[in-house]
mmCIF file of C-alpha atoms in Angstrom:
data_model
loop_
_atom_site.group_PDB
_atom_site.id
_atom_site.type_symbol
_atom_site.label_atom_id
_atom_site.label_comp_id
_atom_site.label_asym_id
_atom_site.label_seq_id
_atom_site.Cartn_x
_atom_site.Cartn_y
_atom_site.Cartn_z
ATOM 1 C CA UNK A 9 24.127 46.023 45.269
ATOM 2 C CA UNK A 10 25.413 47.950 42.292
ATOM 3 C CA UNK A 11 27.650 51.007 42.017
ATOM 4 C CA UNK A 12 26.170 53.959 40.110
ATOM 5 C CA UNK A 13 29.190 55.053 38.143
ATOM 6 C CA UNK A 14 29.891 58.488 36.870
ATOM 7 C CA UNK A 15 30.568 58.586 33.142
ATOM 8 C CA UNK A 16 33.849 60.241 33.994
ATOM 9 C CA UNK A 17 36.732 57.855 34.277
ATOM 10 C CA UNK A 18 38.086 59.432 37.488
ATOM 11 C CA UNK A 19 35.110 58.822 39.743
ATOM 12 C CA UNK A 20 32.768 56.413 41.374
ATOM 13 C CA UNK A 21 29.773 58.046 43.031
ATOM 14 C CA UNK A 22 29.665 55.532 45.854
ATOM 15 C CA UNK A 23 27.739 52.439 46.809
ATOM 16 C CA UNK A 24 24.002 52.557 46.202
ATOM 17 C CA UNK A 25 21.306 51.768 43.689
ATOM 18 C CA UNK A 26 21.382 53.126 40.154
ATOM 19 C CA UNK A 27 18.425 55.305 39.223
ATOM 20 C CA UNK A 28 15.455 53.230 38.154
ATOM 21 C CA UNK A 29 14.804 53.467 34.438
ATOM 22 C CA UNK A 30 18.380 54.093 33.289
ATOM 23 C CA UNK A 31 18.720 52.863 29.758
ATOM 24 C CA UNK A 32 14.969 52.703 29.160
ATOM 25 C CA UNK A 33 13.935 56.350 28.845
ATOM 26 C CA UNK A 34 13.811 59.628 30.712
ATOM 27 C CA UNK A 35 14.506 59.153 34.380
ATOM 28 C CA UNK A 36 12.020 59.852 37.172
ATOM 29 C CA UNK A 37 12.585 63.314 38.638
ATOM 30 C CA UNK A 38 15.185 64.140 36.010
ATOM 31 C CA UNK A 39 13.030 66.191 33.674
ATOM 32 C CA UNK A 40 12.015 69.820 34.109
ATOM 33 C CA UNK A 41 8.538 70.069 32.622
ATOM 34 C CA UNK A 42 8.003 72.784 30.034
ATOM 35 C CA UNK A 43 5.401 74.551 32.126
ATOM 36 C CA UNK A 44 6.782 73.727 35.553
ATOM 37 C CA UNK A 45 8.285 77.124 36.311
ATOM 38 C CA UNK A 46 7.653 80.697 35.203
ATOM 39 C CA UNK A 47 10.897 82.130 36.542
ATOM 40 C CA UNK A 48 12.879 84.026 33.925
ATOM 41 C CA UNK A 49 16.221 82.414 33.047
ATOM 42 C CA UNK A 50 19.329 84.098 34.422
ATOM 43 C CA UNK A 51 22.482 84.265 32.281
ATOM 44 C CA UNK A 52 26.034 85.108 33.333
ATOM 45 C CA UNK A 53 26.387 87.408 30.328
ATOM 46 C CA UNK A 54 23.623 88.902 28.149
ATOM 47 C CA UNK A 55 22.993 87.000 24.919
ATOM 48 C CA UNK A 56 25.480 84.247 25.768
ATOM 49 C CA UNK A 57 25.025 80.698 27.074
ATOM 50 C CA UNK A 58 28.132 79.660 28.999
ATOM 51 C CA UNK A 59 28.477 75.879 28.838
ATOM 52 C CA UNK A 60 30.940 73.945 31.020
ATOM 53 C CA UNK A 61 32.411 70.833 29.379
ATOM 54 C CA UNK A 62 35.084 68.471 30.603
ATOM 55 C CA UNK A 63 38.556 68.357 29.122
ATOM 56 C CA UNK A 64 39.995 65.038 27.975
ATOM 57 C CA UNK A 65 36.718 63.124 27.698
ATOM 58 C CA UNK A 66 36.639 61.851 24.103
ATOM 59 C CA UNK A 67 34.359 61.448 22.240
ATOM 60 C CA UNK A 68 32.303 63.952 24.259
ATOM 61 C CA UNK A 69 34.914 66.661 24.643
ATOM 62 C CA UNK A 70 38.529 66.628 23.560
ATOM 63 C CA UNK A 71 40.740 69.433 22.239
ATOM 64 C CA UNK A 72 37.852 71.749 21.477
ATOM 65 C CA UNK A 73 35.537 69.277 19.806
ATOM 66 C CA UNK A 74 33.178 66.430 20.596
ATOM 67 C CA UNK A 75 29.563 65.568 21.321
ATOM 68 C CA UNK A 76 29.243 67.916 24.296
ATOM 69 C CA UNK A 77 30.816 70.817 22.384
ATOM 70 C CA UNK A 78 28.300 70.368 19.571
ATOM 71 C CA UNK A 79 25.405 69.837 21.972
ATOM 72 C CA UNK A 80 26.273 73.001 23.906
ATOM 73 C CA UNK A 81 26.305 75.005 20.684
ATOM 74 C CA UNK A 82 23.016 73.454 19.542
ATOM 75 C CA UNK A 83 21.291 74.221 22.862
ATOM 76 C CA UNK A 84 22.468 77.823 22.709
ATOM 77 C CA UNK A 85 21.157 78.113 19.160
ATOM 78 C CA UNK A 86 17.732 76.836 20.204
ATOM 79 C CA UNK A 87 17.643 79.525 22.903
ATOM 80 C CA UNK A 88 18.689 82.233 20.458
ATOM 81 C CA UNK A 89 21.995 82.713 22.278
ATOM 82 C CA UNK A 90 25.663 82.613 21.373
ATOM 83 C CA UNK A 91 27.541 79.629 22.865
ATOM 84 C CA UNK A 92 30.607 80.174 25.043
ATOM 85 C CA UNK A 93 32.218 76.850 25.918
ATOM 86 C CA UNK A 94 34.186 76.648 29.177
ATOM 87 C CA UNK A 95 36.386 73.511 29.115
ATOM 88 C CA UNK A 96 37.727 72.461 32.520
ATOM 89 C CA UNK A 97 39.730 69.672 34.117
ATOM 90 C CA UNK A 98 37.885 67.189 36.310
ATOM 91 C CA UNK A 99 38.372 67.761 40.022
ATOM 92 C CA UNK A 100 38.734 65.172 42.759
ATOM 93 C CA UNK A 101 35.000 64.514 42.839
ATOM 94 C CA UNK A 102 31.805 65.601 41.144
ATOM 95 C CA UNK A 103 30.866 67.861 44.032
ATOM 96 C CA UNK A 104 33.975 69.925 43.331
ATOM 97 C CA UNK A 105 33.082 70.185 39.652
ATOM 98 C CA UNK A 106 29.512 71.259 40.365
ATOM 99 C CA UNK A 107 30.703 73.881 42.847
ATOM 100 C CA UNK A 108 33.376 75.246 40.516
ATOM 101 C CA UNK A 109 31.403 75.209 37.279
ATOM 102 C CA UNK A 110 27.741 75.609 38.290
ATOM 103 C CA UNK A 111 26.940 77.361 41.546
ATOM 104 C CA UNK A 112 30.036 79.134 42.907
ATOM 105 C CA UNK A 113 33.064 79.267 40.623
ATOM 106 C CA UNK A 114 36.690 78.260 41.035
ATOM 107 C CA UNK A 115 38.763 80.177 43.553
ATOM 108 C CA UNK A 116 41.152 81.055 40.705
ATOM 109 C CA UNK A 117 38.323 82.901 38.982
ATOM 110 C CA UNK A 118 37.323 80.389 36.269
ATOM 111 C CA UNK A 119 33.569 79.826 36.002
ATOM 112 C CA UNK A 120 30.892 79.287 36.881
ATOM 113 C CA UNK A 121 28.981 78.591 33.682
ATOM 114 C CA UNK A 122 25.254 78.806 33.065
ATOM 115 C CA UNK A 123 25.002 75.053 32.528
ATOM 116 C CA UNK A 124 27.336 72.086 32.922
ATOM 117 C CA UNK A 125 27.093 69.063 30.628
ATOM 118 C CA UNK A 126 27.921 65.405 31.253
ATOM 119 C CA UNK A 127 26.504 65.268 34.777
ATOM 120 C CA UNK A 128 25.319 61.867 36.066
ATOM 121 C CA UNK A 129 21.562 61.887 36.635
ATOM 122 C CA UNK A 130 21.780 60.164 39.995
ATOM 123 C CA UNK A 131 19.698 60.618 43.132
ATOM 124 C CA UNK A 132 22.670 60.383 45.507
ATOM 125 C CA UNK A 133 24.474 63.104 43.570
ATOM 126 C CA UNK A 134 21.352 65.284 43.650
ATOM 127 C CA UNK A 135 20.959 64.824 47.392
ATOM 128 C CA UNK A 136 24.622 65.588 48.059
ATOM 129 C CA UNK A 137 24.515 68.784 45.969
ATOM 130 C CA UNK A 138 21.308 70.703 46.823
ATOM 131 C CA UNK A 139 22.678 73.884 45.241
ATOM 132 C CA UNK A 140 22.150 72.479 41.717
ATOM 133 C CA UNK A 141 19.328 71.137 39.569
ATOM 134 C CA UNK A 142 20.362 68.002 37.637
ATOM 135 C CA UNK A 143 18.023 67.202 34.745
ATOM 136 C CA UNK A 144 17.594 66.481 31.022
ATOM 137 C CA UNK A 145 19.328 63.121 30.472
ATOM 138 C CA UNK A 146 20.611 62.990 26.905
ATOM 139 C CA UNK A 147 22.528 59.708 26.818
ATOM 140 C CA UNK A 148 22.815 56.392 28.636
ATOM 141 C CA UNK A 149 26.373 55.118 28.893
ATOM 142 C CA UNK A 150 27.398 51.500 29.349
ATOM 143 C CA UNK A 151 30.657 49.571 29.693
ATOM 144 C CA UNK A 152 31.386 46.994 27.009
ATOM 145 C CA UNK A 153 34.180 44.623 26.039
ATOM 146 C CA UNK A 154 35.473 44.921 22.497
ATOM 147 C CA UNK A 155 37.629 42.068 21.203
ATOM 148 C CA UNK A 156 39.699 41.164 18.209
ATOM 149 C CA UNK A 157 37.714 38.542 16.290
ATOM 150 C CA UNK A 158 41.012 37.177 14.979
ATOM 151 C CA UNK A 159 42.584 36.778 18.421
ATOM 152 C CA UNK A 160 39.321 35.696 20.086
ATOM 153 C CA UNK A 161 37.027 34.068 17.482
ATOM 154 C CA UNK A 162 34.560 33.008 20.185
ATOM 155 C CA UNK A 163 33.464 34.650 23.408
ATOM 156 C CA UNK A 164 31.258 32.785 25.859
ATOM 157 C CA UNK A 165 31.813 34.734 29.064
ATOM 158 C CA UNK A 166 34.430 36.155 31.375
ATOM 159 C CA UNK A 167 36.409 32.904 31.440
ATOM 160 C CA UNK A 168 37.243 33.425 27.755
ATOM 161 C CA UNK A 169 39.549 36.267 28.826
ATOM 162 C CA UNK A 170 41.991 33.885 30.518
ATOM 163 C CA UNK A 171 45.448 34.339 29.026
ATOM 164 C CA UNK A 172 44.381 37.286 26.837
ATOM 165 C CA UNK A 173 45.885 40.774 26.704
ATOM 166 C CA UNK A 174 43.251 43.183 28.012
ATOM 167 C CA UNK A 175 43.539 46.959 27.768
ATOM 168 C CA UNK A 176 41.949 49.486 30.125
ATOM 169 C CA UNK A 177 42.249 53.178 30.902
ATOM 170 C CA UNK A 178 44.061 54.141 34.088
ATOM 171 C CA UNK A 179 41.985 55.189 37.097
ATOM 172 C CA UNK A 180 38.790 54.180 35.305
ATOM 173 C CA UNK A 181 35.613 52.255 35.944
ATOM 174 C CA UNK A 182 36.795 49.644 33.460
ATOM 175 C CA UNK A 183 40.221 49.381 35.056
ATOM 176 C CA UNK A 184 38.783 48.994 38.540
ATOM 177 C CA UNK A 185 36.377 46.285 37.420
ATOM 178 C CA UNK A 186 38.910 44.384 35.330
ATOM 179 C CA UNK A 187 41.659 44.459 37.952
ATOM 180 C CA UNK A 188 39.272 43.354 40.694
ATOM 181 C CA UNK A 189 37.393 40.633 38.827
ATOM 182 C CA UNK A 190 37.577 37.224 40.451
ATOM 183 C CA UNK A 191 39.825 38.443 43.247
ATOM 184 C CA UNK A 192 42.338 39.809 40.736
ATOM 185 C CA UNK A 193 42.705 36.705 38.569
ATOM 186 C CA UNK A 194 43.226 38.792 35.414
ATOM 187 C CA UNK A 195 45.554 41.313 37.035
ATOM 188 C CA UNK A 196 48.698 40.109 35.250
ATOM 189 C CA UNK A 197 46.946 40.278 31.874
ATOM 190 C CA UNK A 198 45.708 43.865 32.187
ATOM 191 C CA UNK A 199 47.569 46.553 30.243
ATOM 192 C CA UNK A 200 46.921 50.107 31.474
ATOM 193 C CA UNK A 201 46.917 53.124 29.141
ATOM 194 C CA UNK A 202 46.583 56.864 29.775
ATOM 195 C CA UNK A 203 43.248 56.920 27.905
ATOM 196 C CA UNK A 204 40.751 54.381 26.600
ATOM 197 C CA UNK A 205 41.257 55.802 23.113
ATOM 198 C CA UNK A 206 44.920 54.790 23.223
ATOM 199 C CA UNK A 207 44.014 51.309 24.419
ATOM 200 C CA UNK A 208 41.516 50.947 21.578
ATOM 201 C CA UNK A 209 44.096 52.080 19.050
ATOM 202 C CA UNK A 210 46.476 49.423 20.383
ATOM 203 C CA UNK A 211 43.735 46.830 19.948
ATOM 204 C CA UNK A 212 43.347 47.858 16.322
ATOM 205 C CA UNK A 213 47.118 47.603 15.893
ATOM 206 C CA UNK A 214 47.160 44.027 17.213
ATOM 207 C CA UNK A 215 48.976 44.750 20.476
ATOM 208 C CA UNK A 216 45.924 43.718 22.557
ATOM 209 C CA UNK A 217 43.266 41.033 22.352
ATOM 210 C CA UNK A 218 40.450 42.987 24.015
ATOM 211 C CA UNK A 219 39.632 46.316 25.684
ATOM 212 C CA UNK A 220 37.088 47.123 28.378
ATOM 213 C CA UNK A 221 35.767 50.685 27.916
ATOM 214 C CA UNK A 222 32.566 52.675 27.585
ATOM 215 C CA UNK A 223 30.411 51.949 24.569
ATOM 216 C CA UNK A 224 30.763 55.522 23.312
ATOM 217 C CA UNK A 225 34.568 55.304 23.429
ATOM 218 C CA UNK A 226 34.529 51.986 21.581
ATOM 219 C CA UNK A 227 32.083 53.150 18.923
ATOM 220 C CA UNK A 228 33.997 56.372 18.302
ATOM 221 C CA UNK A 229 37.186 54.448 17.481
ATOM 222 C CA UNK A 230 35.962 51.190 15.941
ATOM 223 C CA UNK A 231 33.152 52.719 13.822
ATOM 224 C CA UNK A 232 31.292 49.404 13.707
ATOM 225 C CA UNK A 233 34.239 47.428 12.260
ATOM 226 C CA UNK A 234 33.093 43.750 12.285
ATOM 227 C CA UNK A 235 36.666 42.694 13.037
ATOM 228 C CA UNK A 236 36.127 44.122 16.530
ATOM 229 C CA UNK A 237 32.779 42.924 17.931
ATOM 230 C CA UNK A 238 31.314 44.319 21.149
ATOM 231 C CA UNK A 239 30.295 42.096 24.046
ATOM 232 C CA UNK A 240 28.134 42.717 27.067
ATOM 233 C CA UNK A 241 29.989 41.121 29.984
ATOM 234 C CA UNK A 242 28.193 40.380 33.254
ATOM 235 C CA UNK A 243 30.606 41.853 35.782
ATOM 236 C CA UNK A 244 29.031 41.923 39.241
ATOM 237 C CA UNK A 245 29.965 45.529 39.979
ATOM 238 C CA UNK A 246 28.734 47.085 36.747
ATOM 239 C CA UNK A 247 25.163 48.395 36.322
ATOM 240 C CA UNK A 248 23.836 46.319 33.413
ATOM 241 C CA UNK A 249 21.411 49.038 32.293
ATOM 242 C CA UNK A 250 24.128 51.706 32.302
ATOM 243 C CA UNK A 251 23.910 55.208 33.745
ATOM 244 C CA UNK A 252 22.321 58.388 32.415
ATOM 245 C CA UNK A 253 24.164 61.637 31.775
ATOM 246 C CA UNK A 254 22.458 65.011 31.692
ATOM 247 C CA UNK A 255 23.122 68.608 32.675
ATOM 248 C CA UNK A 256 23.058 70.881 35.714
ATOM 249 C CA UNK A 257 22.207 74.507 36.492
ATOM 250 C CA UNK A 258 21.964 76.454 39.738
ATOM 251 C CA UNK A 259 18.976 75.391 41.808
ATOM 252 C CA UNK A 260 17.587 78.930 41.712
ATOM 253 C CA UNK A 261 17.743 79.075 37.896
ATOM 254 C CA UNK A 262 14.839 76.777 37.055
ATOM 255 C CA UNK A 263 13.744 79.145 34.294
ATOM 256 C CA UNK A 264 16.922 78.291 32.412
ATOM 257 C CA UNK A 265 16.494 74.601 33.187
ATOM 258 C CA UNK A 266 12.987 74.730 31.720
ATOM 259 C CA UNK A 267 14.245 76.350 28.504
ATOM 260 C CA UNK A 268 17.156 73.912 28.186
ATOM 261 C CA UNK A 269 14.820 70.949 28.685
ATOM 262 C CA UNK A 270 12.553 72.263 25.923
ATOM 263 C CA UNK A 271 15.573 72.846 23.653
ATOM 264 C CA UNK A 272 16.828 69.298 24.235
ATOM 265 C CA UNK A 273 13.358 67.916 23.518
ATOM 266 C CA UNK A 274 13.341 69.806 20.202
ATOM 267 C CA UNK A 275 16.806 68.509 19.288
ATOM 268 C CA UNK A 276 15.723 64.958 20.048
ATOM 269 C CA UNK A 277 12.398 65.184 18.218
ATOM 270 C CA UNK A 278 13.993 66.675 15.101
ATOM 271 C CA UNK A 279 16.795 64.105 14.906
ATOM 272 C CA UNK A 280 19.499 66.673 15.618
ATOM 273 C CA UNK A 281 20.601 64.946 18.816
ATOM 274 C CA UNK A 282 21.145 61.640 17.053
ATOM 275 C CA UNK A 283 23.004 63.454 14.279
ATOM 276 C CA UNK A 284 25.394 65.021 16.791
ATOM 277 C CA UNK A 285 26.208 61.610 18.249
ATOM 278 C CA UNK A 286 26.457 60.006 14.808
ATOM 279 C CA UNK A 287 29.021 62.609 13.733
ATOM 280 C CA UNK A 288 31.404 60.958 16.219
ATOM 281 C CA UNK A 289 30.328 57.386 15.437
ATOM 282 C CA UNK A 290 28.260 56.994 18.599
ATOM 283 C CA UNK A 291 24.673 55.776 18.967
ATOM 284 C CA UNK A 292 22.668 58.149 21.149
ATOM 285 C CA UNK A 293 20.655 56.758 24.043
ATOM 286 C CA UNK A 294 17.867 57.958 26.386
ATOM 287 C CA UNK A 295 15.993 60.405 24.155
ATOM 288 C CA UNK A 296 15.328 60.788 20.453
#
């Protein structure tokens, strides 16, 4: 049994089966068809699309820039609206984030937005949060190992990591997997950093031999440098096909969901979605 991981480093959604089709295309039940609903979209403010994006989630959102910032602006443009980005800190779980930023708002008065980006397209999450519509996957994320070709000229499986310095981000999917692998046999070799980006920078500087992180994080830092090849590692607890990320609106705002789905389809068909990802050195997945 696999664990369907959130793309956010702070969470695991729980034990279950990852959505069928992740990594191969649009996911079943995750797409709002263009003609599926005639309800008029509802906006929090006239002429403005309020888009919730996570803080501290490079390369998707970090210090006012990233893939999700650009995607939010592009979606607003397709709808003929002005974008208003609402960055927020991740809560204790995804249910908190969806409540605060999509359907209710934070008790301190921040939010909600019209749409929240970087939401796992996962059936368990949908079932647990009936107040929201989760749809429009725009990327499939995976976990990869990146190594120093100088320190590790060959890699033929997990055993090759014995005795190597391995970097991970604290409280992350990668950290959990690496620390738990083989009953903790690599525990003394794992070096923990505040962010994956810092770990990757230390790898480039020669302070580490390898880093386990998401593919998007690795690509954004390494930019395809052949001195740092990527490896797919068969850890038992990682979904090999990855997990899809999409967006969420209030369940009663399907008119907006329909328009956002159409806007995303246009961005993918025209190459704009790939261009947004490429700007940050990342290969887009799922659509386009």
